[in-house]
Amino acid sequence: MDLRERCPVLHFADLGDERGKLVVIEGGEAIPFEIKRVFYIYESDATVVRGQHANRESEFVLINVAGKSKVRITDGTDEVVIELDRPMMGVYIPRMLWKDMYDFSPDSVLLVLASTHYDGSEYIRNYEEYLKEIGK
Ligand code: TYD
């Protein structure tokens, strides 16, 4: 399947009104997994590249709730770059894709929803090893 189809950009419902914006994300509904972990990355800047790993088990949704950043996703052959620049949009990243997050604006707060509790052993942090595991 095409990488853009595997990593859909998600648009979340805006329940805002005259009092301000409200975005709701329900696990298993707006995103294709139940949420077990939430973390967020901020005070990274335009010189930093984060991520640089693939996950054997975890699925993620990335959302810039403030500011912007980019995520580059590859399956070892094709590559997509998605700019995250709105609190109402996210990108779904399934298992076993390599990802880099970069170009963080100074006000970037990158929220990550994950399908698993943290387990460092399910991370592949070496690109050659990643290619080997996916048979490329
Ligand atoms: P890292 O995976 O390098 O961050 P990112 O992929 O977002 O750039 O994580 C940095 C450190 O934090 C590393 O020592 C692992 C630890 N960590 C946890 O303990 N729990 C977590 O859920 C995450 C994402 C990281």
mmCIF file of C-alpha atoms and ligand atoms in Angstrom:
data_model
loop_
_atom_site.group_PDB
_atom_site.id
_atom_site.type_symbol
_atom_site.label_atom_id
_atom_site.label_comp_id
_atom_site.label_asym_id
_atom_site.label_seq_id
_atom_site.Cartn_x
_atom_site.Cartn_y
_atom_site.Cartn_z
ATOM 1 C CA MET A 1 0.000 0.000 0.000
ATOM 2 C CA ASP A 2 1.077 3.544 -0.770
ATOM 3 C CA LEU A 3 2.871 5.275 2.117
ATOM 4 C CA ARG A 4 0.374 8.161 2.128
ATOM 5 C CA GLU A 5 -2.442 5.655 2.529
ATOM 6 C CA ARG A 6 -0.584 3.861 5.310
ATOM 7 C CA CYS A 7 0.075 7.185 7.080
ATOM 8 C CA PRO A 8 -3.134 9.152 6.649
ATOM 9 C CA VAL A 9 -3.387 12.752 7.707
ATOM 10 C CA LEU A 10 -6.227 12.901 10.217
ATOM 11 C CA HIS A 11 -8.539 15.876 10.691
ATOM 12 C CA PHE A 12 -10.095 16.079 14.122
ATOM 13 C CA ALA A 13 -13.464 17.500 14.995
ATOM 14 C CA ASP A 14 -13.450 21.090 16.178
ATOM 15 C CA LEU A 15 -16.028 21.503 18.921
ATOM 16 C CA GLY A 16 -15.063 25.129 19.441
ATOM 17 C CA ASP A 17 -17.478 27.961 19.865
ATOM 18 C CA GLU A 18 -17.283 31.643 20.715
ATOM 19 C CA ARG A 19 -15.362 30.752 23.892
ATOM 20 C CA GLY A 20 -12.482 29.184 21.978
ATOM 21 C CA LYS A 21 -11.420 26.004 20.244
ATOM 22 C CA LEU A 22 -11.890 22.492 21.537
ATOM 23 C CA VAL A 23 -10.470 19.447 19.778
ATOM 24 C CA VAL A 24 -11.354 15.955 20.964
ATOM 25 C CA ILE A 25 -9.529 12.761 20.029
ATOM 26 C CA GLU A 26 -11.084 9.520 21.220
ATOM 27 C CA GLY A 27 -8.976 6.379 21.100
ATOM 28 C CA GLY A 28 -10.360 3.752 18.754
ATOM 29 C CA GLU A 29 -12.645 6.315 17.098
ATOM 30 C CA ALA A 30 -10.835 9.372 15.720
ATOM 31 C CA ILE A 31 -7.617 7.339 15.651
ATOM 32 C CA PRO A 32 -7.221 3.634 14.889
ATOM 33 C CA PHE A 33 -5.961 2.475 18.315
ATOM 34 C CA GLU A 34 -6.662 2.790 22.017
ATOM 35 C CA ILE A 35 -4.324 5.315 23.610
ATOM 36 C CA LYS A 36 -1.964 3.881 26.235
ATOM 37 C CA ARG A 37 0.645 6.650 26.389
ATOM 38 C CA VAL A 38 0.907 10.351 25.723
ATOM 39 C CA PHE A 39 4.108 12.367 25.496
ATOM 40 C CA TYR A 40 5.016 15.722 24.087
ATOM 41 C CA ILE A 41 8.153 17.302 22.752
ATOM 42 C CA TYR A 42 8.903 20.996 23.061
ATOM 43 C CA GLU A 43 11.939 23.285 23.134
ATOM 44 C CA SER A 44 13.411 21.396 20.218
ATOM 45 C CA ASP A 45 14.495 23.853 17.530
ATOM 46 C CA ALA A 46 15.202 23.990 13.800
ATOM 47 C CA THR A 47 18.658 22.387 14.230
ATOM 48 C CA VAL A 48 17.362 19.234 15.900
ATOM 49 C CA VAL A 49 16.359 15.942 14.322
ATOM 50 C CA ARG A 50 14.394 13.694 16.666
ATOM 51 C CA GLY A 51 12.835 10.298 16.233
ATOM 52 C CA GLN A 52 15.252 8.448 13.973
ATOM 53 C CA HIS A 53 13.753 5.133 14.833
ATOM 54 C CA ALA A 54 11.162 2.539 13.879
ATOM 55 C CA ASN A 55 8.930 0.705 16.319
ATOM 56 C CA ARG A 56 8.171 -2.987 16.155
ATOM 57 C CA GLU A 57 5.012 -2.649 18.269
ATOM 58 C CA SER A 58 3.903 0.955 18.697
ATOM 59 C CA GLU A 59 1.539 2.924 16.545
ATOM 60 C CA PHE A 60 1.527 6.695 16.913
ATOM 61 C CA VAL A 61 -0.449 9.793 16.082
ATOM 62 C CA LEU A 62 1.562 13.030 15.966
ATOM 63 C CA ILE A 63 -0.111 16.412 16.441
ATOM 64 C CA ASN A 64 1.473 19.832 16.711
ATOM 65 C CA VAL A 65 -0.861 21.350 19.296
ATOM 66 C CA ALA A 66 1.188 24.558 19.017
ATOM 67 C CA GLY A 67 3.701 25.773 16.460
ATOM 68 C CA LYS A 68 4.864 23.481 13.709
ATOM 69 C CA SER A 69 7.275 20.750 12.763
ATOM 70 C CA LYS A 70 7.785 18.246 9.988
ATOM 71 C CA VAL A 71 7.837 14.498 10.036
ATOM 72 C CA ARG A 72 9.570 12.424 7.383
ATOM 73 C CA ILE A 73 8.354 8.847 7.179
ATOM 74 C CA THR A 74 9.969 6.121 5.108
ATOM 75 C CA ASP A 75 9.508 2.404 4.545
ATOM 76 C CA GLY A 76 13.061 2.127 3.241
ATOM 77 C CA THR A 77 11.902 2.760 -0.341
ATOM 78 C CA ASP A 78 9.356 5.564 -0.458
ATOM 79 C CA GLU A 79 9.315 8.680 1.672
ATOM 80 C CA VAL A 80 6.650 11.205 2.663
ATOM 81 C CA VAL A 81 7.103 14.513 4.459
ATOM 82 C CA ILE A 82 4.168 15.915 6.366
ATOM 83 C CA GLU A 83 4.073 19.379 7.859
ATOM 84 C CA LEU A 84 2.211 19.430 11.138
ATOM 85 C CA ASP A 85 1.027 22.988 11.621
ATOM 86 C CA ARG A 86 -2.512 22.881 13.005
ATOM 87 C CA PRO A 87 -3.889 21.570 16.300
ATOM 88 C CA MET A 88 -6.769 19.962 14.410
ATOM 89 C CA MET A 89 -4.573 17.747 12.238
ATOM 90 C CA GLY A 90 -2.445 14.751 12.961
ATOM 91 C CA VAL A 91 -0.680 11.958 11.156
ATOM 92 C CA TYR A 92 -1.038 8.274 11.897
ATOM 93 C CA ILE A 93 2.172 6.241 11.851
ATOM 94 C CA PRO A 94 1.790 2.453 11.885
ATOM 95 C CA ARG A 95 4.404 -0.023 13.104
ATOM 96 C CA MET A 96 7.738 -0.580 11.391
ATOM 97 C CA LEU A 97 8.127 2.693 9.545
ATOM 98 C CA TRP A 98 11.196 4.868 10.029
ATOM 99 C CA LYS A 99 10.481 8.455 11.122
ATOM 100 C CA ASP A 100 12.351 11.687 11.716
ATOM 101 C CA MET A 101 10.869 14.839 13.244
ATOM 102 C CA TYR A 102 12.595 18.116 12.463
ATOM 103 C CA ASP A 103 12.184 21.809 11.597
ATOM 104 C CA PHE A 104 10.594 22.565 14.949
ATOM 105 C CA SER A 105 9.380 26.138 15.293
ATOM 106 C CA PRO A 106 10.410 27.840 18.561
ATOM 107 C CA ASP A 107 6.839 27.494 19.879
ATOM 108 C CA SER A 108 6.389 23.887 18.712
ATOM 109 C CA VAL A 109 4.633 21.505 21.085
ATOM 110 C CA LEU A 110 4.470 18.117 19.399
ATOM 111 C CA LEU A 111 1.943 15.849 21.058
ATOM 112 C CA VAL A 112 2.352 12.118 20.494
ATOM 113 C CA LEU A 113 -0.369 9.544 21.185
ATOM 114 C CA ALA A 114 0.904 5.982 21.374
ATOM 115 C CA SER A 115 -0.761 2.571 21.345
ATOM 116 C CA THR A 116 1.689 1.042 23.853
ATOM 117 C CA HIS A 117 3.386 1.661 27.151
ATOM 118 C CA TYR A 118 7.052 2.506 26.738
ATOM 119 C CA ASP A 119 9.368 -0.401 26.037
ATOM 120 C CA GLY A 120 12.799 0.628 24.778
ATOM 121 C CA SER A 121 13.432 -2.847 23.327
ATOM 122 C CA GLU A 122 10.747 -2.417 20.645
ATOM 123 C CA TYR A 123 12.608 0.576 19.183
ATOM 124 C CA ILE A 124 14.948 0.056 16.230
ATOM 125 C CA ARG A 125 17.413 2.955 16.336
ATOM 126 C CA ASN A 126 19.833 1.781 13.676
ATOM 127 C CA TYR A 127 18.726 2.363 10.089
ATOM 128 C CA GLU A 128 20.737 -0.553 8.671
ATOM 129 C CA GLU A 129 19.140 -2.862 11.211
ATOM 130 C CA TYR A 130 15.711 -1.476 10.286
ATOM 131 C CA LEU A 131 16.303 -2.240 6.598
ATOM 132 C CA LYS A 132 17.464 -5.733 7.497
ATOM 133 C CA GLU A 133 14.385 -6.430 9.646
ATOM 134 C CA ILE A 134 12.020 -5.381 6.867
ATOM 135 C CA GLY A 135 13.985 -7.409 4.332
ATOM 136 C CA LYS A 136 15.462 -4.528 2.280
HETATM 137 P P1 TYD B 1 13.497 9.292 22.283
HETATM 138 O O1 TYD B 1 12.772 8.046 21.883
HETATM 139 O O2 TYD B 1 14.897 9.457 21.831
HETATM 140 O O3 TYD B 1 12.647 10.553 21.858
HETATM 141 P P2 TYD B 1 12.083 10.961 20.406
HETATM 142 O O4 TYD B 1 11.889 9.746 19.615
HETATM 143 O O5 TYD B 1 10.779 11.560 20.752
HETATM 144 O O6 TYD B 1 13.036 11.920 19.809
HETATM 145 O O7 TYD B 1 13.408 9.375 23.879
HETATM 146 C C1 TYD B 1 14.260 10.166 24.656
HETATM 147 C C2 TYD B 1 14.461 9.492 26.004
HETATM 148 O O8 TYD B 1 13.231 9.367 26.708
HETATM 149 C C3 TYD B 1 15.015 8.074 25.862
HETATM 150 O O9 TYD B 1 15.975 7.882 26.894
HETATM 151 C C4 TYD B 1 13.827 7.188 26.121
HETATM 152 C C5 TYD B 1 12.956 8.018 27.025
HETATM 153 N N1 TYD B 1 11.524 7.779 26.824
HETATM 154 C C6 TYD B 1 10.775 7.136 27.797
HETATM 155 O O10 TYD B 1 11.287 6.746 28.868
HETATM 156 N N2 TYD B 1 9.444 6.958 27.597
HETATM 157 C C7 TYD B 1 8.827 7.349 26.453
HETATM 158 O O11 TYD B 1 7.598 7.149 26.290
HETATM 159 C C8 TYD B 1 9.612 8.007 25.431
HETATM 160 C C9 TYD B 1 8.975 8.455 24.148
HETATM 161 C C10 TYD B 1 10.941 8.203 25.664
#
